[in-house]
N, CA, C and O atoms as a Maestro MAE file, in Angstrom:
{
 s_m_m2io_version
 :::
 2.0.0
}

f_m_ct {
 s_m_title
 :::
 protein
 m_atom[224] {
  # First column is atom index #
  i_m_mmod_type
  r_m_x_coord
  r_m_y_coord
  r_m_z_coord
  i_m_residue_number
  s_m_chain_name
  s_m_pdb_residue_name
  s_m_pdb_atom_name
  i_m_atomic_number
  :::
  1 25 11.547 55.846 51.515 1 A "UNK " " N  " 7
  2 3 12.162 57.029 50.939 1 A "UNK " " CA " 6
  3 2 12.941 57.813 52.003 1 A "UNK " " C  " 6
  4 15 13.991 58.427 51.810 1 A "UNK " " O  " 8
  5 25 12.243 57.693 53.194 2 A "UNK " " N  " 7
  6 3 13.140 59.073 54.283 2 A "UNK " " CA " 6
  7 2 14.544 57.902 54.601 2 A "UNK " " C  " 6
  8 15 15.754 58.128 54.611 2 A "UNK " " O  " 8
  9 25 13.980 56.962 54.775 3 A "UNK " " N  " 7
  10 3 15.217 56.027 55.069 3 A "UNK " " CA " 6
  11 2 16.725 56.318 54.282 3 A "UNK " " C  " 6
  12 15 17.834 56.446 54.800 3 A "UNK " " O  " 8
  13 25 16.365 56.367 52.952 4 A "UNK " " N  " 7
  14 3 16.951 56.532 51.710 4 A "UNK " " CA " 6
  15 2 17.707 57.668 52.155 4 A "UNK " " C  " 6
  16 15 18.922 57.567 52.328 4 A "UNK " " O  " 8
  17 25 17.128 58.676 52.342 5 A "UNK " " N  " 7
  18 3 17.811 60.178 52.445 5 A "UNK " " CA " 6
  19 2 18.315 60.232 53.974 5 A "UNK " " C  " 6
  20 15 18.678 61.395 54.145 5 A "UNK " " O  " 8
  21 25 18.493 59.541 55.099 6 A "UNK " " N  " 7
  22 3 18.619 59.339 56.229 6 A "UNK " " CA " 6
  23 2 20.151 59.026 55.983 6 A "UNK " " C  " 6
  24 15 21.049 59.628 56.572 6 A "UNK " " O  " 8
  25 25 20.383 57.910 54.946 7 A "UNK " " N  " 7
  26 3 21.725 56.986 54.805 7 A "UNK " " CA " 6
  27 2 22.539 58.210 54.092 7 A "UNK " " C  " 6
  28 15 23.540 58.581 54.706 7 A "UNK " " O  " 8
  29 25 22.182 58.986 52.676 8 A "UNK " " N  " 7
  30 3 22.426 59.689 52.079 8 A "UNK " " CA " 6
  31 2 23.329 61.094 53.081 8 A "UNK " " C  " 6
  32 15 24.489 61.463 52.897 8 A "UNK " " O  " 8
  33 25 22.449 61.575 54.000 9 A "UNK " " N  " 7
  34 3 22.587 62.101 54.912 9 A "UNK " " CA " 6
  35 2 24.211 62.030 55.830 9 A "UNK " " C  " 6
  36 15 25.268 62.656 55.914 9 A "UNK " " O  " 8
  37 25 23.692 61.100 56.263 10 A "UNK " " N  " 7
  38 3 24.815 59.989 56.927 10 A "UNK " " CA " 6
  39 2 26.203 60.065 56.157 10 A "UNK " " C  " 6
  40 15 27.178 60.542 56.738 10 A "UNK " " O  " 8
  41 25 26.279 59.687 55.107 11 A "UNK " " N  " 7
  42 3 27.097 59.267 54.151 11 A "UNK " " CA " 6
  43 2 27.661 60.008 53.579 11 A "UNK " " C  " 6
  44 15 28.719 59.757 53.001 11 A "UNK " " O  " 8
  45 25 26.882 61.521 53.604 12 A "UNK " " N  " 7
  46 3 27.832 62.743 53.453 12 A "UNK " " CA " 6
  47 2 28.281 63.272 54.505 12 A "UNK " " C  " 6
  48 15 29.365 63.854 54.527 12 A "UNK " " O  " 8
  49 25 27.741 63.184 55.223 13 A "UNK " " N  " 7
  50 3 28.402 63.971 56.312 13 A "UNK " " CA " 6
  51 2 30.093 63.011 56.756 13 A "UNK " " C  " 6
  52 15 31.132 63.670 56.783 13 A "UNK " " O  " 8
  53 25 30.122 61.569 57.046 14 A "UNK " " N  " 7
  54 3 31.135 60.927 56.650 14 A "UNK " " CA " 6
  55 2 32.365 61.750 55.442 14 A "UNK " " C  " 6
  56 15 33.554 62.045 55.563 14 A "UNK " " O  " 8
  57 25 31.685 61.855 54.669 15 A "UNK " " N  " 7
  58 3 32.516 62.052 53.547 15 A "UNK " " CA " 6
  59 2 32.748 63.280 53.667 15 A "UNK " " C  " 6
  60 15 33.618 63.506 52.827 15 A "UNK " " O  " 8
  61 25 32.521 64.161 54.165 16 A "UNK " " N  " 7
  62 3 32.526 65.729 54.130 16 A "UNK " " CA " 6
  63 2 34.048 65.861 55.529 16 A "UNK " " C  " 6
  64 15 34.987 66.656 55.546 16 A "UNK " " O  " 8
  65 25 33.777 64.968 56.308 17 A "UNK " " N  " 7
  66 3 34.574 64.904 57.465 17 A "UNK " " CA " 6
  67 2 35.914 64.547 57.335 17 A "UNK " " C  " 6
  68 15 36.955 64.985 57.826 17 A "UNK " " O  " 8
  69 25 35.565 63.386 56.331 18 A "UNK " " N  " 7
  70 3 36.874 63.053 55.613 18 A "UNK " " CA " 6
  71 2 38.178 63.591 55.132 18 A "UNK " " C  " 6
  72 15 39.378 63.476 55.381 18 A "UNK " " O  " 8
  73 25 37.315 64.288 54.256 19 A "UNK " " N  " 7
  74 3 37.832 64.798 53.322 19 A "UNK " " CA " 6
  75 2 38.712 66.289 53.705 19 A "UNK " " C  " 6
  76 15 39.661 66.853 53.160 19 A "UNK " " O  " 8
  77 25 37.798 66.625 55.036 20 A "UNK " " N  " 7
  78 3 38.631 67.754 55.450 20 A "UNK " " CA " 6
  79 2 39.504 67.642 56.062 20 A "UNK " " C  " 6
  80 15 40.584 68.153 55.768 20 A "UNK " " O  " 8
  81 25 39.253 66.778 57.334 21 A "UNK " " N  " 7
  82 3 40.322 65.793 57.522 21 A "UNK " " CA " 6
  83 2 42.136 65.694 56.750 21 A "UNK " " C  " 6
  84 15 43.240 66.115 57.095 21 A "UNK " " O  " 8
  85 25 41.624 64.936 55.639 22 A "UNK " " N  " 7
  86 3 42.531 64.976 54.418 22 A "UNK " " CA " 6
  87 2 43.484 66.395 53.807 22 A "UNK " " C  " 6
  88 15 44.689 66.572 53.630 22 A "UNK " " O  " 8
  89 25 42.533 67.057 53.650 23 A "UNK " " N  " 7
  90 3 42.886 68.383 53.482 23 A "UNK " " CA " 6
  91 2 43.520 69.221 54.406 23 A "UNK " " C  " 6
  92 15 44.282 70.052 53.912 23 A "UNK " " O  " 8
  93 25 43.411 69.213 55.500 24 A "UNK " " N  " 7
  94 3 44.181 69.715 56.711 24 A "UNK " " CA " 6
  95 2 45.250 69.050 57.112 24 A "UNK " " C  " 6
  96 15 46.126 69.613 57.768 24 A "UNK " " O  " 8
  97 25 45.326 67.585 56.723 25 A "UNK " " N  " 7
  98 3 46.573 66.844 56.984 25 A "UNK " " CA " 6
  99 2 47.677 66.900 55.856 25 A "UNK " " C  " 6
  100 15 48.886 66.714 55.994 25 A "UNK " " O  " 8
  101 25 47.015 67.184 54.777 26 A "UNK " " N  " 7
  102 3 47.826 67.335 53.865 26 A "UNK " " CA " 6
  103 2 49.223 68.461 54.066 26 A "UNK " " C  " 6
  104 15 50.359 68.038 53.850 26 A "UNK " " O  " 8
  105 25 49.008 69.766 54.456 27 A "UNK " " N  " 7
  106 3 49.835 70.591 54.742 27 A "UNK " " CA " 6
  107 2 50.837 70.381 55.964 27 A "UNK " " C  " 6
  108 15 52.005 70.766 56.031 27 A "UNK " " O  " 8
  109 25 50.242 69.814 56.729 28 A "UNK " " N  " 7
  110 3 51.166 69.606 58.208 28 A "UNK " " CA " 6
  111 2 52.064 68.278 57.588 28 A "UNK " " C  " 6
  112 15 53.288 68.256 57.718 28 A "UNK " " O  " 8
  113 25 51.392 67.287 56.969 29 A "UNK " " N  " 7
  114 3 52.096 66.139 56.532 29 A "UNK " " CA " 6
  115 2 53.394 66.621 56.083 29 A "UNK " " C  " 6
  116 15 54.465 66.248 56.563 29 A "UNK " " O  " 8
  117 25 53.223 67.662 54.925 30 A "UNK " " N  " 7
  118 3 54.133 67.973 54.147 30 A "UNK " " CA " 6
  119 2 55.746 68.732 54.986 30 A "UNK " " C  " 6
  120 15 56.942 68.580 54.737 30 A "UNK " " O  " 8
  121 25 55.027 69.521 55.985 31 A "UNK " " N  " 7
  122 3 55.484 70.950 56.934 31 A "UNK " " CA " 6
  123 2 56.664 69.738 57.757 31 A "UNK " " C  " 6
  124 15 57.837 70.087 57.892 31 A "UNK " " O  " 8
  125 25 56.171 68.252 58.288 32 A "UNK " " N  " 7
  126 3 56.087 67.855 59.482 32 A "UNK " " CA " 6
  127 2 57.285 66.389 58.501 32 A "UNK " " C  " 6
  128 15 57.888 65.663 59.291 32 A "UNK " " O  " 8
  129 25 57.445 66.185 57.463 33 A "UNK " " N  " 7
  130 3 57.927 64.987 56.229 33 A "UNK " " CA " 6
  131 2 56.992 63.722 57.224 33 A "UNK " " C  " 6
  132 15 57.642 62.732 57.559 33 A "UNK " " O  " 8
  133 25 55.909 63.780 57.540 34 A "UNK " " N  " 7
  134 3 54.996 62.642 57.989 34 A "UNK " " CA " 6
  135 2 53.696 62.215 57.339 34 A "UNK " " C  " 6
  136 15 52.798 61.703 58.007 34 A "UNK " " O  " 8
  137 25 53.598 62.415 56.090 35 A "UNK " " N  " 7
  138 3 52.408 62.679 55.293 35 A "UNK " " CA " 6
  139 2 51.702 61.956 55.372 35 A "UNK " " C  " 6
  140 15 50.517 62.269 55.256 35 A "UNK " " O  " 8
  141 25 52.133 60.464 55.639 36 A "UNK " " N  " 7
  142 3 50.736 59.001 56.000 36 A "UNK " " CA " 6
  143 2 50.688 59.362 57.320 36 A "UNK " " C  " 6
  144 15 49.641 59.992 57.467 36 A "UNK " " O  " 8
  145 25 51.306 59.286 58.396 37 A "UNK " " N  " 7
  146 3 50.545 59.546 59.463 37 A "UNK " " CA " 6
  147 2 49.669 60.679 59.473 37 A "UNK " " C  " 6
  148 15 48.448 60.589 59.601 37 A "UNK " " O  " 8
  149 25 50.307 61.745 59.336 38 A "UNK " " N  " 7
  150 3 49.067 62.995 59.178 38 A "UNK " " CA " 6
  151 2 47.514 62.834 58.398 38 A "UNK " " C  " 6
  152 15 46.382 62.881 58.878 38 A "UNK " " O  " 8
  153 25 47.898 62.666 57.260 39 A "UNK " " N  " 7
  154 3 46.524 62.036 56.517 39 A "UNK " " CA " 6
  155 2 46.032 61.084 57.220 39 A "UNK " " C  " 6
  156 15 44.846 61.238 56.926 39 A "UNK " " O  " 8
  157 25 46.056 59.973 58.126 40 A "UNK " " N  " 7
  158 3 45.522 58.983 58.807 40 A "UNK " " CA " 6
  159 2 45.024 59.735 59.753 40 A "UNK " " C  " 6
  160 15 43.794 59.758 59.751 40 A "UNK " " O  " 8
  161 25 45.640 60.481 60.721 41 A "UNK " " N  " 7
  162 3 45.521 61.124 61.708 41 A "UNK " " CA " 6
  163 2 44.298 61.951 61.798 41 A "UNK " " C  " 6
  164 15 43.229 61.752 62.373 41 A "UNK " " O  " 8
  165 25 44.860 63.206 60.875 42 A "UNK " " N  " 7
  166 3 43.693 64.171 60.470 42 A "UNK " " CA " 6
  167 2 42.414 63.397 59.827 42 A "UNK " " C  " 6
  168 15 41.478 64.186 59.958 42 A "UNK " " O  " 8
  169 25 41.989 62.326 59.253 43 A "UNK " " N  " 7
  170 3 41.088 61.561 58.776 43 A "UNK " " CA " 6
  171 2 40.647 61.177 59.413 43 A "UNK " " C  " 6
  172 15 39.437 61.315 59.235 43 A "UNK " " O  " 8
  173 25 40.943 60.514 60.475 44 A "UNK " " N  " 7
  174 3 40.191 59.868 62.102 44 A "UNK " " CA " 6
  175 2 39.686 60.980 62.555 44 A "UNK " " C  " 6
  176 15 38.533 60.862 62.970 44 A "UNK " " O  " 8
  177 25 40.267 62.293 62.635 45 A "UNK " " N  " 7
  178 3 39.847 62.712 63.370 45 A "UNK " " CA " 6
  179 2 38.889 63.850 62.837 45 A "UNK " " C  " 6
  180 15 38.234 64.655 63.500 45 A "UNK " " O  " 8
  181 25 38.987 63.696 61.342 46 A "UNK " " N  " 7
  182 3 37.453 63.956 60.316 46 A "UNK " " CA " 6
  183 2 36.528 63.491 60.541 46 A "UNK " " C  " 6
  184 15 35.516 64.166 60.725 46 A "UNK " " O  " 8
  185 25 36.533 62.133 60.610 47 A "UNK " " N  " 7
  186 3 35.877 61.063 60.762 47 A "UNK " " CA " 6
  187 2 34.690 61.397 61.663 47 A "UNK " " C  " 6
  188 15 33.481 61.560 61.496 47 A "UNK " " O  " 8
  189 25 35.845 61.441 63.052 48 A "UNK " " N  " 7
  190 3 34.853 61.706 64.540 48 A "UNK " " CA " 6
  191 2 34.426 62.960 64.236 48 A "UNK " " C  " 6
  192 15 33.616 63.482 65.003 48 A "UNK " " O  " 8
  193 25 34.747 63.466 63.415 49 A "UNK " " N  " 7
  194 3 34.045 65.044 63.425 49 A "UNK " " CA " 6
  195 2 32.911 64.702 63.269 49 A "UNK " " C  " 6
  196 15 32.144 64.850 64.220 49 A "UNK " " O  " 8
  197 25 32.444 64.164 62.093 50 A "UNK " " N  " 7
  198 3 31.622 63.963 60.959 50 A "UNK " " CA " 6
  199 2 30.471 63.135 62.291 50 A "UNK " " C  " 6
  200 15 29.476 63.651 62.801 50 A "UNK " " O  " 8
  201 25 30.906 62.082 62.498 51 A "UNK " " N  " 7
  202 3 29.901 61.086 63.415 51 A "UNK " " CA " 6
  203 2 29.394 61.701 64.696 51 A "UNK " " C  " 6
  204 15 28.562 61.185 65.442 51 A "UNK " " O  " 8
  205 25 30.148 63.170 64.905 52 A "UNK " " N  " 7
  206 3 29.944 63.969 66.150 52 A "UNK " " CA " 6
  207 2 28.378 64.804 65.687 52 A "UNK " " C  " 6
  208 15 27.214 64.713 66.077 52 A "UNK " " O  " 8
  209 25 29.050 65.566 64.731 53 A "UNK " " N  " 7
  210 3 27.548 66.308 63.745 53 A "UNK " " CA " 6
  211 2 26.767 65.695 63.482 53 A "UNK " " C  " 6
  212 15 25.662 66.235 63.547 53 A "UNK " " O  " 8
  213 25 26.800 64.322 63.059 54 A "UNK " " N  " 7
  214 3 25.722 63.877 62.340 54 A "UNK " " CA " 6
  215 2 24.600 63.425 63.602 54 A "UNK " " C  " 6
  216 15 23.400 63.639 63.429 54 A "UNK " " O  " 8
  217 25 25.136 62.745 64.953 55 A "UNK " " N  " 7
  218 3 24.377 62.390 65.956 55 A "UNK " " CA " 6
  219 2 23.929 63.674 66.565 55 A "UNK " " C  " 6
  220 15 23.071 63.341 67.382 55 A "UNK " " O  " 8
  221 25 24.103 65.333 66.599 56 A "UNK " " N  " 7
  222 3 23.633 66.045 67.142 56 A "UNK " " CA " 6
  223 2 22.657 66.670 65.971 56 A "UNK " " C  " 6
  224 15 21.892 67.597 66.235 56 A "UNK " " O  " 8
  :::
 }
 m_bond[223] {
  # First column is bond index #
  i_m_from
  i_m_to
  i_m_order
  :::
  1 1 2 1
  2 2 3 1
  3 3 4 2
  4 3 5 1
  5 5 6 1
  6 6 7 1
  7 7 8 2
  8 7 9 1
  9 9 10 1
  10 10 11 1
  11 11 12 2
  12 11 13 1
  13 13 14 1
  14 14 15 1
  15 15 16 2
  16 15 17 1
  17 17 18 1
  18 18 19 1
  19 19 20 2
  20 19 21 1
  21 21 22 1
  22 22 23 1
  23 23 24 2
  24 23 25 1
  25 25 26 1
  26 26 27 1
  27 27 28 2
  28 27 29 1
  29 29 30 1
  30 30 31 1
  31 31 32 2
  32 31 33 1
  33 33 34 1
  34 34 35 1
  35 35 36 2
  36 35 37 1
  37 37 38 1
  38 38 39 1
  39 39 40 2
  40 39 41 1
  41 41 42 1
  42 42 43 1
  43 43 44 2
  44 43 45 1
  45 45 46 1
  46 46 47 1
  47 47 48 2
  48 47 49 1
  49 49 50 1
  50 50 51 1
  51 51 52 2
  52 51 53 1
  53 53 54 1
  54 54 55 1
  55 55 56 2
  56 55 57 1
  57 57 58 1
  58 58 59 1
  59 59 60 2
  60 59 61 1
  61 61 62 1
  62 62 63 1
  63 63 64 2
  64 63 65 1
  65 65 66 1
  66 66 67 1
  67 67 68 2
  68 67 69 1
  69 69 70 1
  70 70 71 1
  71 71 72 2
  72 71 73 1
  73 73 74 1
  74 74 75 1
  75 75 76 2
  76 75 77 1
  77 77 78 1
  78 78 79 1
  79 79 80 2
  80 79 81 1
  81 81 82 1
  82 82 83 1
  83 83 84 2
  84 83 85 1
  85 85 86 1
  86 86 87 1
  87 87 88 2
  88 87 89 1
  89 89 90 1
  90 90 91 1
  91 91 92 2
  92 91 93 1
  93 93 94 1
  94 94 95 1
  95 95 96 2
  96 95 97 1
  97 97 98 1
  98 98 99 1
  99 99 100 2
  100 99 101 1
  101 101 102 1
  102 102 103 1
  103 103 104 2
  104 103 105 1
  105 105 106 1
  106 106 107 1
  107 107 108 2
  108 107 109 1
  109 109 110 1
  110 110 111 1
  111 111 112 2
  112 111 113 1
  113 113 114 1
  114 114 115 1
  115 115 116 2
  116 115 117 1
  117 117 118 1
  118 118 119 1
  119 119 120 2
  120 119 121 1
  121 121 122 1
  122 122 123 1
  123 123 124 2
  124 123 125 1
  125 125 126 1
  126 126 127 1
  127 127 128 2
  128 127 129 1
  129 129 130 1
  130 130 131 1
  131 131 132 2
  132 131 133 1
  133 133 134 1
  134 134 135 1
  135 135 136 2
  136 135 137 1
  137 137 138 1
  138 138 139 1
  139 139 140 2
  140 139 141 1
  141 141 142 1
  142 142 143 1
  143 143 144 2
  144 143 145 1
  145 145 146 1
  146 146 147 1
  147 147 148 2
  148 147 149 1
  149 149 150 1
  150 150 151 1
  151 151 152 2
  152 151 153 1
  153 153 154 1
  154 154 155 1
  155 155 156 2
  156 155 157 1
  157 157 158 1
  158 158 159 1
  159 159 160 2
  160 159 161 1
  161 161 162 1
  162 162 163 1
  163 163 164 2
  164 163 165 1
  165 165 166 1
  166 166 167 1
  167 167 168 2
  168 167 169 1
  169 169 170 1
  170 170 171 1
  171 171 172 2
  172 171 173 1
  173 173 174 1
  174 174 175 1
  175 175 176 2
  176 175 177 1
  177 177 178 1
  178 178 179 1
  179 179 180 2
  180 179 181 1
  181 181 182 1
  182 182 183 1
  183 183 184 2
  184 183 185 1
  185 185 186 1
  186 186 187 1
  187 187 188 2
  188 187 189 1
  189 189 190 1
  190 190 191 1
  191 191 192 2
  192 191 193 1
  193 193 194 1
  194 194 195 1
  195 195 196 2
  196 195 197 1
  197 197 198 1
  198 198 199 1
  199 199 200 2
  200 199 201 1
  201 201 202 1
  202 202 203 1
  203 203 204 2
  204 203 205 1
  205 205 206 1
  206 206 207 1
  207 207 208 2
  208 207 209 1
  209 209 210 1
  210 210 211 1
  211 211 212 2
  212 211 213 1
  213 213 214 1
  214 214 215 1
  215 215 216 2
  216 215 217 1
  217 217 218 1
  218 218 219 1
  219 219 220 2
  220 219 221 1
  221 221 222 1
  222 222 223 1
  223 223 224 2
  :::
 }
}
């Protein structure tokens, strides 16, 4: 069971990183006419957010 909620855990925090990520790239994409790089960009670097929090 803790295992269960360990991954769960995990898996949001991923997704939470993401997504903001996403959301913050979205506007500069638009500001910048680079909208896939930005969304890629800002998403990686959700990403590492996310895997930064979750290990501390």
């Amino acid at each position: 069971m803790k295992k269960h909620l360990v991954l769960n855990s995990q898996r949001n925090s991923y997704f939470i990183g993401i997504s903001m990520g996403i959301l913050f790239g979205l506007p500069f994409g638009y500001s910048t006419d680079n909208l896939i790089s930005s969304i890629l960009i800002y998403g990686l670097l959700g990403f590492g957010l996310a895997h930064a929090i979750y290990k501390n």
